[in-house]
mmCIF file of N, CA and C in Angstrom:
data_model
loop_
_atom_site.group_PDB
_atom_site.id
_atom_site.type_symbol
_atom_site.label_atom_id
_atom_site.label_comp_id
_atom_site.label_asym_id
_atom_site.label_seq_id
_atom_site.Cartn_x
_atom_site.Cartn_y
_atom_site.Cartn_z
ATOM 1 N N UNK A 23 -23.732 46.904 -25.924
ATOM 2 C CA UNK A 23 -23.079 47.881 -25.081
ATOM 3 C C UNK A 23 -23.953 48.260 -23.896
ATOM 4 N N UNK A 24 -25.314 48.631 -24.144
ATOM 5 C CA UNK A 24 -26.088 48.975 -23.181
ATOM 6 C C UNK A 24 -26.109 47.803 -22.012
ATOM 7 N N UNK A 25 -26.305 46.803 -23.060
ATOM 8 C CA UNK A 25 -26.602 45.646 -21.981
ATOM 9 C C UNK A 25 -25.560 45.530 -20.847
ATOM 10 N N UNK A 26 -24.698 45.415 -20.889
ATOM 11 C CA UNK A 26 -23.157 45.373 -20.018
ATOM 12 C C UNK A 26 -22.996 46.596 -19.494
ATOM 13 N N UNK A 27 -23.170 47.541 -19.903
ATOM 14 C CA UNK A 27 -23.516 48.500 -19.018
ATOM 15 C C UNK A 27 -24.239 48.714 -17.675
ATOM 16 N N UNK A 28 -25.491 48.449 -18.103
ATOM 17 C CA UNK A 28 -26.454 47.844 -17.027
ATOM 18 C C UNK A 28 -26.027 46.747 -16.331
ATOM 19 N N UNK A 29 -25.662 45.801 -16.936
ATOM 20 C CA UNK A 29 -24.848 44.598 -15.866
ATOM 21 C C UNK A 29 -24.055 45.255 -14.928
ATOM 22 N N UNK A 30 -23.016 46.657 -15.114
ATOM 23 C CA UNK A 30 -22.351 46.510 -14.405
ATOM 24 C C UNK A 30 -22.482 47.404 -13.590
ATOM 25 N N UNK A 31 -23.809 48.366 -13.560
ATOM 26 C CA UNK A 31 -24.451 49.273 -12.600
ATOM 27 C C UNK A 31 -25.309 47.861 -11.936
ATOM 28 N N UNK A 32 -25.943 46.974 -11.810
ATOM 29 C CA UNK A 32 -26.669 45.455 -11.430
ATOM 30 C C UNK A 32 -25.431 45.514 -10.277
ATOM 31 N N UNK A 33 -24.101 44.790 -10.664
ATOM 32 C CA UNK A 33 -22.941 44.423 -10.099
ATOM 33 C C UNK A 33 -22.907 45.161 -9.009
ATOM 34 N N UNK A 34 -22.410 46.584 -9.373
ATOM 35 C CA UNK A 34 -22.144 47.639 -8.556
ATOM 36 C C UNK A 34 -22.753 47.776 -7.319
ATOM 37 N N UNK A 35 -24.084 48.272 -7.287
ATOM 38 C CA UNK A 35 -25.228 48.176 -6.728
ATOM 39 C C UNK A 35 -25.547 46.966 -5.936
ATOM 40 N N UNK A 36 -25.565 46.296 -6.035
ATOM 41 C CA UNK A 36 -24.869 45.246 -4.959
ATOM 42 C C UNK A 36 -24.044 44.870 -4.272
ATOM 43 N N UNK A 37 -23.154 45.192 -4.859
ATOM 44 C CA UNK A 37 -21.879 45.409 -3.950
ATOM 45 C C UNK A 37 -22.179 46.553 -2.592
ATOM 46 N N UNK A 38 -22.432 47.335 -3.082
ATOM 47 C CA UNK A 38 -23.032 48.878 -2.608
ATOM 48 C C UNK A 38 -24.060 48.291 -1.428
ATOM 49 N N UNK A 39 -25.003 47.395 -1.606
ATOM 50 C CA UNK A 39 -25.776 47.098 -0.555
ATOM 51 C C UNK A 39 -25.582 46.276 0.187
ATOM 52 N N UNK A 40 -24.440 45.475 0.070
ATOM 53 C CA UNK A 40 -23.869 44.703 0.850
ATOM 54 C C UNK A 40 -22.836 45.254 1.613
ATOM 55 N N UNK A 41 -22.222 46.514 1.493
ATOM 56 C CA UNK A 41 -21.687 47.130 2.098
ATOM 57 C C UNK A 41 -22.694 47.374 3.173
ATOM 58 N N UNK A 42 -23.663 48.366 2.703
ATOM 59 C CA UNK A 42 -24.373 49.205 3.384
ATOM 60 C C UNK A 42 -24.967 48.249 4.776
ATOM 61 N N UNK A 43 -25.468 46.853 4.424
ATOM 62 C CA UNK A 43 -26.037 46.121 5.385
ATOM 63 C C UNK A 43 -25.031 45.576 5.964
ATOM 64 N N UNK A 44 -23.604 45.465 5.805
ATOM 65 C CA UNK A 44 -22.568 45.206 6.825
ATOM 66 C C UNK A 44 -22.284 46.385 7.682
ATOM 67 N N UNK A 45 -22.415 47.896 7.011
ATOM 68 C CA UNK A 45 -22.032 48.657 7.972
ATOM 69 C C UNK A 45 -23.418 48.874 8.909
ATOM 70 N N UNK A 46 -24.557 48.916 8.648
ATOM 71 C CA UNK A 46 -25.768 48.248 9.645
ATOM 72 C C UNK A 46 -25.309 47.108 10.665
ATOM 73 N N UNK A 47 -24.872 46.537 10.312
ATOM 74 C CA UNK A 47 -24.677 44.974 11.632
ATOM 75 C C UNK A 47 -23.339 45.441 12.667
ATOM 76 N N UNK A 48 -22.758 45.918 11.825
ATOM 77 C CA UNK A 48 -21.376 46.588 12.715
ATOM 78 C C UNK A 48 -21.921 47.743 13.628
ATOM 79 N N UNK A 49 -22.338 48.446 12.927
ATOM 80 C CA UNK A 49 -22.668 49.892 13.551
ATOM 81 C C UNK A 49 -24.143 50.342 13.945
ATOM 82 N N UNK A 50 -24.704 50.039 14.421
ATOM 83 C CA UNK A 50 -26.341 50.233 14.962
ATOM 84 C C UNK A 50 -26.321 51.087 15.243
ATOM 85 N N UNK A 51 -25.857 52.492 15.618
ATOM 86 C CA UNK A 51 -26.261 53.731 15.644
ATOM 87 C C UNK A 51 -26.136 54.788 14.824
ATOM 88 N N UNK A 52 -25.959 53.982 13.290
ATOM 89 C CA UNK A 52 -26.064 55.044 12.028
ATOM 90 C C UNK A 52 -27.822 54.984 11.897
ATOM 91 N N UNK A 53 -28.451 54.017 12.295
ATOM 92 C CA UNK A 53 -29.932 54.205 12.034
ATOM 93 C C UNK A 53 -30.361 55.311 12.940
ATOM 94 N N UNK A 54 -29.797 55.026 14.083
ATOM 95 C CA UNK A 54 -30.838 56.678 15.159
ATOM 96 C C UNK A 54 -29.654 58.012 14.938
ATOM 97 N N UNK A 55 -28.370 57.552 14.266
ATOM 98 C CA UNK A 55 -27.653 59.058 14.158
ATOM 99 C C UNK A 55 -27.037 59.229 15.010
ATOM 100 N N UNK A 56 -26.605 58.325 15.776
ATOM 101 C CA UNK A 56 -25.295 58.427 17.099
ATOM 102 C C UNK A 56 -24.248 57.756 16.112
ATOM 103 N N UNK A 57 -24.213 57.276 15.168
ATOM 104 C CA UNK A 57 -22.994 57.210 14.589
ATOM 105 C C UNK A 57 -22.896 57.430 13.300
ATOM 106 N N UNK A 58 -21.590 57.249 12.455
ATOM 107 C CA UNK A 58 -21.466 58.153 11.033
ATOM 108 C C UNK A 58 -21.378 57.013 10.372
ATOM 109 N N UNK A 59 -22.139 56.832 9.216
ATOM 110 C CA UNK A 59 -21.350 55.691 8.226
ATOM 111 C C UNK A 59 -20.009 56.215 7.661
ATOM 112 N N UNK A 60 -19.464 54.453 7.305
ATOM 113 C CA UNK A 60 -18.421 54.921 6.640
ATOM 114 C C UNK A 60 -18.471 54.984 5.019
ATOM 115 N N UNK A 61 -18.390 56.455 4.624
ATOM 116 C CA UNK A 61 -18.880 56.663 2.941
ATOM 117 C C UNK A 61 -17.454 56.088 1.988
ATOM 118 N N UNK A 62 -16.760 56.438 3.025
ATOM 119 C CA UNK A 62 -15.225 56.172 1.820
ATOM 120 C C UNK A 62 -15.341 54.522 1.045
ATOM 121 N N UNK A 63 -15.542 53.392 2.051
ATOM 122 C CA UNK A 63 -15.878 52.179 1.782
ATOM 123 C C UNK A 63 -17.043 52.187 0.637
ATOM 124 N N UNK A 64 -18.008 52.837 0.465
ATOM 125 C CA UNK A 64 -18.995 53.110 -0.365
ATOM 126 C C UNK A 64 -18.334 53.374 -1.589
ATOM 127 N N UNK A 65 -17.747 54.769 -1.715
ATOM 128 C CA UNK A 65 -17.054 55.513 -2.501
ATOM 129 C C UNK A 65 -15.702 54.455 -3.272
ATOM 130 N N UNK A 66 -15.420 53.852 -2.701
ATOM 131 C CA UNK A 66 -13.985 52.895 -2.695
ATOM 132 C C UNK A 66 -14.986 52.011 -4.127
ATOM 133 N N UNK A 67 -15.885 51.236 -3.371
ATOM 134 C CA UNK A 67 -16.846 50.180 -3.652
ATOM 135 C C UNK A 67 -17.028 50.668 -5.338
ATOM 136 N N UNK A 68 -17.697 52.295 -5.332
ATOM 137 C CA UNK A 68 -18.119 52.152 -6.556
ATOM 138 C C UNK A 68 -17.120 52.603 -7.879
ATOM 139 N N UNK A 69 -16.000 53.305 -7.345
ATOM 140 C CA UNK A 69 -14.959 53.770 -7.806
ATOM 141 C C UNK A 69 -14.202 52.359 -8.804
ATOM 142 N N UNK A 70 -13.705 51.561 -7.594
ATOM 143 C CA UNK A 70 -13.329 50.126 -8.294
ATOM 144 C C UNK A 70 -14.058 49.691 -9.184
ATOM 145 N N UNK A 71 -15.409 49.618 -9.007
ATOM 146 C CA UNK A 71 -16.627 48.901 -9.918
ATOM 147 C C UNK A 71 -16.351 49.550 -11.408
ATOM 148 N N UNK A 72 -16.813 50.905 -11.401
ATOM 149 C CA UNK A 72 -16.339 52.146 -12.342
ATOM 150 C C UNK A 72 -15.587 51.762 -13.475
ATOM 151 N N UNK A 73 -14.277 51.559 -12.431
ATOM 152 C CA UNK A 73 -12.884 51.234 -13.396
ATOM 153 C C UNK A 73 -12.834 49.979 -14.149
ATOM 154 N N UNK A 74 -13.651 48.782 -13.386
ATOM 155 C CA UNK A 74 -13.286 47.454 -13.474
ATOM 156 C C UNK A 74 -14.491 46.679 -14.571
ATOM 157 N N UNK A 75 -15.630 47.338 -14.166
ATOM 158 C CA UNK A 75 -16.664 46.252 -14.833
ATOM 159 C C UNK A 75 -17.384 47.522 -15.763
ATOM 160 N N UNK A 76 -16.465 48.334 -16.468
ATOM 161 C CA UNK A 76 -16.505 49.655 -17.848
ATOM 162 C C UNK A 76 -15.676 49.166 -18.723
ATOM 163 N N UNK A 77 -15.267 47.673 -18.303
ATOM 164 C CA UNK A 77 -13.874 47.369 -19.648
ATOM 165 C C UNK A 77 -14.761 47.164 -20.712
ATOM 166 N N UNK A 78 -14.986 46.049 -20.220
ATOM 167 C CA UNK A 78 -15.765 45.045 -21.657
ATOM 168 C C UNK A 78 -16.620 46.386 -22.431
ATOM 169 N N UNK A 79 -17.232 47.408 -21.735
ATOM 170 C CA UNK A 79 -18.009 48.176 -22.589
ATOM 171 C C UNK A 79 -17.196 48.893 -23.527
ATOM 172 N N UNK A 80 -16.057 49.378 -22.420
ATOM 173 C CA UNK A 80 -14.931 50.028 -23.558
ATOM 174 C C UNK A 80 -14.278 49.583 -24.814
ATOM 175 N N UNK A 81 -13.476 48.199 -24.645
ATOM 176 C CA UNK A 81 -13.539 47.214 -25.301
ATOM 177 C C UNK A 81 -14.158 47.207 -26.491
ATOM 178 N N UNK A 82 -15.772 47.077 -26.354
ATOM 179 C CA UNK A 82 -16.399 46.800 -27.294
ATOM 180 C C UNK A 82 -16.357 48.613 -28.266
ATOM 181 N N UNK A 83 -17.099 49.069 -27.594
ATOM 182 C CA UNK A 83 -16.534 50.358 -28.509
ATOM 183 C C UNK A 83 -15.596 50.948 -29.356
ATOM 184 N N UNK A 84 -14.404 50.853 -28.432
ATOM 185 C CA UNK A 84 -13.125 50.784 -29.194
ATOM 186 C C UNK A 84 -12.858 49.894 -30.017
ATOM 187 N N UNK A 85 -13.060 48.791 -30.173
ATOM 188 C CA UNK A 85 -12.483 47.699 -30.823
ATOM 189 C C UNK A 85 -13.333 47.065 -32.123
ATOM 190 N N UNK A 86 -14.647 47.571 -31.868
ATOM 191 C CA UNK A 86 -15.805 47.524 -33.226
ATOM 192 C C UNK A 86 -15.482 48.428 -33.961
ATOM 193 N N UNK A 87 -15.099 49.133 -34.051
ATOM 194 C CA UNK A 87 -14.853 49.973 -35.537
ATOM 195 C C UNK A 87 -13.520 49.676 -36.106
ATOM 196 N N UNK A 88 -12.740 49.313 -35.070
ATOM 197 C CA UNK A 88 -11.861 48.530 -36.315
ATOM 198 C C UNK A 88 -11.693 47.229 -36.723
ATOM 199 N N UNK A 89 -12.586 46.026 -35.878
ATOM 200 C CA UNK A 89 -12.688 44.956 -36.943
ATOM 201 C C UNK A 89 -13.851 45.317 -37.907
ATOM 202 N N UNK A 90 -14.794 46.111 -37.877
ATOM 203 C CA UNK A 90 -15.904 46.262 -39.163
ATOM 204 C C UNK A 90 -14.641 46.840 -40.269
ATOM 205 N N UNK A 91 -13.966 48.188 -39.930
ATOM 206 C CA UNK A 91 -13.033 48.094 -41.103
ATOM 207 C C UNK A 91 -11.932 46.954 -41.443
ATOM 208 N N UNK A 92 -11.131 46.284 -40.750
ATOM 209 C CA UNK A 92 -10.404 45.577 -40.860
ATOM 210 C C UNK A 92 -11.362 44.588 -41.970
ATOM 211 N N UNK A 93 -12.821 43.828 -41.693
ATOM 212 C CA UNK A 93 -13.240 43.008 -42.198
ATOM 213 C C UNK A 93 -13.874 43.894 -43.596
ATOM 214 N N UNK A 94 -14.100 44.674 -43.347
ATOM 215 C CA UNK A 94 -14.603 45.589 -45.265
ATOM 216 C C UNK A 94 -13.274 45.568 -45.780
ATOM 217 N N UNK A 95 -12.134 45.677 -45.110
ATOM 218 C CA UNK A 95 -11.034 46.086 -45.839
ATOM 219 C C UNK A 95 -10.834 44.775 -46.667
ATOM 220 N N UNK A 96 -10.969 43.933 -46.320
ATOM 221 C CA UNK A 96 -10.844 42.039 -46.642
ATOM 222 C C UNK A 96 -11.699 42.129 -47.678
ATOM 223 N N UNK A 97 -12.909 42.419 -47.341
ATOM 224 C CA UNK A 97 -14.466 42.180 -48.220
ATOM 225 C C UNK A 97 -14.041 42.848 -49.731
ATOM 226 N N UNK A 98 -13.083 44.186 -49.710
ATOM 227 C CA UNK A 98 -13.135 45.387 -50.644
ATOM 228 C C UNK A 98 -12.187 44.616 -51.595
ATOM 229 N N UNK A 99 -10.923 44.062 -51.111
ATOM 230 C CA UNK A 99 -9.985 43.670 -51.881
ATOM 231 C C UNK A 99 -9.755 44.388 -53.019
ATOM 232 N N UNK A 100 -9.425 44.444 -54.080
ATOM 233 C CA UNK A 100 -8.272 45.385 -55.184
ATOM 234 C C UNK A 100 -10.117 45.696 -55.688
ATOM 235 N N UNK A 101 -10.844 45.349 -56.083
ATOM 236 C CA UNK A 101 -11.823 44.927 -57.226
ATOM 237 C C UNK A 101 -12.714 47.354 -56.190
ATOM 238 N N UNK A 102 -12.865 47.275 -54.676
ATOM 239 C CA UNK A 102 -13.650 48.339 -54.115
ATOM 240 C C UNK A 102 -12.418 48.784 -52.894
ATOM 241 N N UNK A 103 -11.909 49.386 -53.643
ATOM 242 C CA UNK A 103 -10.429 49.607 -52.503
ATOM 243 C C UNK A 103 -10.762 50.498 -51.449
ATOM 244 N N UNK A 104 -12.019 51.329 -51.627
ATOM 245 C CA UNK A 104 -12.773 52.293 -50.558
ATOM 246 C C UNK A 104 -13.563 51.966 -49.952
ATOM 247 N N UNK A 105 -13.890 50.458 -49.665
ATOM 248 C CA UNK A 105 -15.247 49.914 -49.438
ATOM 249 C C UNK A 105 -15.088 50.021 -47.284
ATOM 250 N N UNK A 106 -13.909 49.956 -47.352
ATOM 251 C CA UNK A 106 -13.513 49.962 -45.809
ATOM 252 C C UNK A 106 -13.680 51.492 -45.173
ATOM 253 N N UNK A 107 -13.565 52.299 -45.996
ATOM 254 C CA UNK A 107 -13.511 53.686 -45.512
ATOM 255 C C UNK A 107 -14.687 54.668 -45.548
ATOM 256 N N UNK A 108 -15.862 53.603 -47.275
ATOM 257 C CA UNK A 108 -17.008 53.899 -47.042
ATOM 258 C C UNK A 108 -17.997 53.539 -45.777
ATOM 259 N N UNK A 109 -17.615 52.154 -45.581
ATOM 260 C CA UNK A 109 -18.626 51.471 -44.525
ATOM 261 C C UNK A 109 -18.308 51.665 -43.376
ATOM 262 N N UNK A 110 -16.776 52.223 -42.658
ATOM 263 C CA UNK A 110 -16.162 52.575 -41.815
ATOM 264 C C UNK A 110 -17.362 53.964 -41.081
ATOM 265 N N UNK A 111 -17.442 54.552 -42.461
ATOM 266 C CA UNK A 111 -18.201 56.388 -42.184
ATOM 267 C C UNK A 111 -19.487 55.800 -41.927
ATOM 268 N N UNK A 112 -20.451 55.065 -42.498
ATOM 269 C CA UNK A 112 -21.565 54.422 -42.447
ATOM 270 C C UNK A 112 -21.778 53.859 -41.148
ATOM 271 N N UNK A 113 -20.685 52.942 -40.740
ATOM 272 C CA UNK A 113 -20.941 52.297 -39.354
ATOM 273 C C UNK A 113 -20.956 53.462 -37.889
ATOM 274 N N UNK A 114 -19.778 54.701 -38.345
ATOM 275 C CA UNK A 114 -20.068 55.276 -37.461
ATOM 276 C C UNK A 114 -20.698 56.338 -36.999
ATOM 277 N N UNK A 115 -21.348 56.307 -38.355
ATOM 278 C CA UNK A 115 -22.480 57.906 -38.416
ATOM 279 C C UNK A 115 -23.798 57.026 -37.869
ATOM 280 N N UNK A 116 -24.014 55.667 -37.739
ATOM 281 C CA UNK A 116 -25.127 55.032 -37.413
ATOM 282 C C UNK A 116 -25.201 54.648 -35.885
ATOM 283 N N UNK A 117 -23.802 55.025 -35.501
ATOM 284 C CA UNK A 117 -23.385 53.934 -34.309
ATOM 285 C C UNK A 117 -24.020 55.320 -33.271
ATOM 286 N N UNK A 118 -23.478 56.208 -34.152
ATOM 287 C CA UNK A 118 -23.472 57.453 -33.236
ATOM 288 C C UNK A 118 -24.775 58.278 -32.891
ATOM 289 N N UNK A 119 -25.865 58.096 -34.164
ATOM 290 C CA UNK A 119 -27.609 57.916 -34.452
ATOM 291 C C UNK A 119 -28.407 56.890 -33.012
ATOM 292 N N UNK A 120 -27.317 55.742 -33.338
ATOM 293 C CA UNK A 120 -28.413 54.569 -32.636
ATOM 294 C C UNK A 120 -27.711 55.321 -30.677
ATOM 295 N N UNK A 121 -26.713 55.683 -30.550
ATOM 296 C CA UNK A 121 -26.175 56.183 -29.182
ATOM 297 C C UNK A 121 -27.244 57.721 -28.961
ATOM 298 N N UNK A 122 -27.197 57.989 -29.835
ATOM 299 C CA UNK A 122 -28.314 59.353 -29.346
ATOM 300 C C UNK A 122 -29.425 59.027 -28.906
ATOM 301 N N UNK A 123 -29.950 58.310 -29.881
ATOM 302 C CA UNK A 123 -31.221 57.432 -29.363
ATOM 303 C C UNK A 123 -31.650 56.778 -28.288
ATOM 304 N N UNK A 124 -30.559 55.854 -28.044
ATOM 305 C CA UNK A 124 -30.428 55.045 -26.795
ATOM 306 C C UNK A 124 -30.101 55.723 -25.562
ATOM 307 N N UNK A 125 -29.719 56.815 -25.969
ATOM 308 C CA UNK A 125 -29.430 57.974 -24.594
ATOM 309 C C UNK A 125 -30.908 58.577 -24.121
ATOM 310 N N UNK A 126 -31.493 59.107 -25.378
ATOM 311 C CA UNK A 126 -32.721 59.509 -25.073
ATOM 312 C C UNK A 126 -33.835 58.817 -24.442
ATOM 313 N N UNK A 127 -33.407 57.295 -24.997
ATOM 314 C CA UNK A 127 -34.520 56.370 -24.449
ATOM 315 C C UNK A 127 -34.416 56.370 -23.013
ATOM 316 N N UNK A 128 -32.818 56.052 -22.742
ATOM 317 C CA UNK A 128 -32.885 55.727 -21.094
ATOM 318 C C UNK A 128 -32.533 57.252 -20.139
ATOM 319 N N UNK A 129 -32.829 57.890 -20.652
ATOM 320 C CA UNK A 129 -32.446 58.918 -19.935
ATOM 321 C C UNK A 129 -34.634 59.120 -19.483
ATOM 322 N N UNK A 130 -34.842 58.764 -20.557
ATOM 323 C CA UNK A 130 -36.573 59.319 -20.256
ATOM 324 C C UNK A 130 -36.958 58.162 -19.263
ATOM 325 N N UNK A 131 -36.450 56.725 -19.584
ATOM 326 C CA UNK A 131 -36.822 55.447 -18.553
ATOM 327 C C UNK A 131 -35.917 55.973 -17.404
ATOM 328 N N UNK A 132 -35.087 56.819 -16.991
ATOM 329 C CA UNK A 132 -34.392 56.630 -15.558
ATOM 330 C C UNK A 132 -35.103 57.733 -15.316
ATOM 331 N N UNK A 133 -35.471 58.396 -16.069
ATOM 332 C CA UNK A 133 -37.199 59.532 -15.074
ATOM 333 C C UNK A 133 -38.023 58.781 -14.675
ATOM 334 N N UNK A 134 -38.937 57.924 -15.561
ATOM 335 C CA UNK A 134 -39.676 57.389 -15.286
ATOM 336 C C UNK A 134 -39.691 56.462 -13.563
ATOM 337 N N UNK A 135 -38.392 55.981 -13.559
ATOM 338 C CA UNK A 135 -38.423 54.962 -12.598
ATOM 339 C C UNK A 135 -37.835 55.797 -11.418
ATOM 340 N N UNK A 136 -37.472 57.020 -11.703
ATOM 341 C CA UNK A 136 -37.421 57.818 -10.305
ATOM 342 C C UNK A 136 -38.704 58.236 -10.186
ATOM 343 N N UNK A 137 -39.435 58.634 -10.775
ATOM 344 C CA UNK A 137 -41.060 58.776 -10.532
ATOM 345 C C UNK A 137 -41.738 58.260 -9.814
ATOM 346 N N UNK A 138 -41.134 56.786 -9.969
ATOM 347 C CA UNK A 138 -42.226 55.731 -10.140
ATOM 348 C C UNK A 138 -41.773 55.535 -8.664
ATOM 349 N N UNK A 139 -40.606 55.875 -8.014
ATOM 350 C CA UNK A 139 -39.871 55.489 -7.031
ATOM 351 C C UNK A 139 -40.235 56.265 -5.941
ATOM 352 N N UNK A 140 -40.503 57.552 -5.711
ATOM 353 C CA UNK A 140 -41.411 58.853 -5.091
ATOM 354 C C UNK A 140 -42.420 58.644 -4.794
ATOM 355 N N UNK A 141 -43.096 58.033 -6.308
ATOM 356 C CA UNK A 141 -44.272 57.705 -6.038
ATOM 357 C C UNK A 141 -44.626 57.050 -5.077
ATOM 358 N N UNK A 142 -44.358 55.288 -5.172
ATOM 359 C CA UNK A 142 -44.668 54.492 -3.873
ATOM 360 C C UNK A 142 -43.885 55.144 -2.569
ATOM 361 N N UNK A 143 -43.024 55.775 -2.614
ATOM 362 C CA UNK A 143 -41.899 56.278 -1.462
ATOM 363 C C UNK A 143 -42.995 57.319 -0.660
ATOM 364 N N UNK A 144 -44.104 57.758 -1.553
ATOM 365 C CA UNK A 144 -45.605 59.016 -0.591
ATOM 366 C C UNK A 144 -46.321 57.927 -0.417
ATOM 367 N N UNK A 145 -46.170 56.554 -0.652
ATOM 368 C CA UNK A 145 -47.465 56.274 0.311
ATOM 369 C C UNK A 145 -48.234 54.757 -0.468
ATOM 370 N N UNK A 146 -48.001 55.193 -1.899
ATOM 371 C CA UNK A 146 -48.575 54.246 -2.550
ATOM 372 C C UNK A 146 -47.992 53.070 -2.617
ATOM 373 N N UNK A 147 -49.636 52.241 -3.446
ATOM 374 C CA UNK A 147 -49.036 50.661 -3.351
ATOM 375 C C UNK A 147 -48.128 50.331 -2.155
ATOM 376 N N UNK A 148 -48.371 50.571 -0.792
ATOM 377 C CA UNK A 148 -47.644 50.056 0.144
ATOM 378 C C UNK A 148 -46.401 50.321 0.647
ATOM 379 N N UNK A 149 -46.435 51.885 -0.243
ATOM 380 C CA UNK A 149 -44.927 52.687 0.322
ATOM 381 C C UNK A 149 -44.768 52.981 1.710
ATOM 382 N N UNK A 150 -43.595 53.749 1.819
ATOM 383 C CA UNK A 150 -43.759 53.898 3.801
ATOM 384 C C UNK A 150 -44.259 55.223 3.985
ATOM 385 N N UNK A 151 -44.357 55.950 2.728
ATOM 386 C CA UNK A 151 -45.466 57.473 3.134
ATOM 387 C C UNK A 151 -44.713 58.135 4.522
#
C-alpha cells in the first residue's frame, strides 16, 4: 500500500514540474513577478492525479479483507466454521497496528526530509543560502 502510494505522489510530482517548467517557457515574467502563474493548471494537475493514481491503493485496501475472509472461509470449511471471522478480526486489528506504525514512521521521515531540505536551502552542502 505504502509503496503505490508513494508511486503515485513520484507520478504526481512530475507531472506538477512539468507543468511548472512549461509555464516558465511560456511565461518569463512569473520569475521577476510581472506575471501570475497559472495555479488552476497546477491544482487541475494534482486533483486528477488524487482521484486517478489512489485507485490501486484503494483497491487494495478494500478488497484485502475480503479475499483473506473469503479464503479462511474456504480454509474453515464445516470441520472451524469461525475460522473466517476469527482471522478476519486478527487481520484487521494487525492491519490497523502495522497502519499506525507506518504513519508514525513516515510522518517522522517527511520531517526529517523537510529538515534536511531548509537545511541545504541556508546554505549548506551547496544550497543557494
Amino acid at each position: 500500500f505504502v509503496g503505490l502510494a508513494i508511486s503515485a505522489v513520484g507520478v504526481t510530482a512530475q507531472r506538477v514540474v512539468e507543468e511548472v517548467r512549461k509555464q516558465f517557457r511560456e511565461r518569463p515574467g512569473i520569475l521577476d513577478n510581472s506575471e501570475k502563474p497559472d495555479y488552476r493548471s497546477c491544482v487541475a494537475i494534482v486533483t486528477a492525479a488524487a482521484l486517478g493514481q489512489m485507485r490501486k491503493p484503494a483497491l487494495l485496501a478494500l478488497g484485502l479483507p475480503v479475499v483473506v475472509g473469503i479464503l479462511l472461509r474456504l480454509a474453515g470449511g464445516t470441520a472451524r466454521p469461525m475460522l473466517a471471522a476469527e482471522g478476519l478480526g486478527c487481520f484487521m486489528m494487525l492491519s490497523s497496528l502495522t497502519g499506525l506504525l507506518m504513519a508514525i514512521v513516515l510522518d517522522n521521515a517527511g520531517g526529517a526530509w523537510d529538515n534536511a531540505k531548509k537545511y541545504i536551502e541556508s546554505g549548506a552542502h551547496g544550497g543557494k543560502g
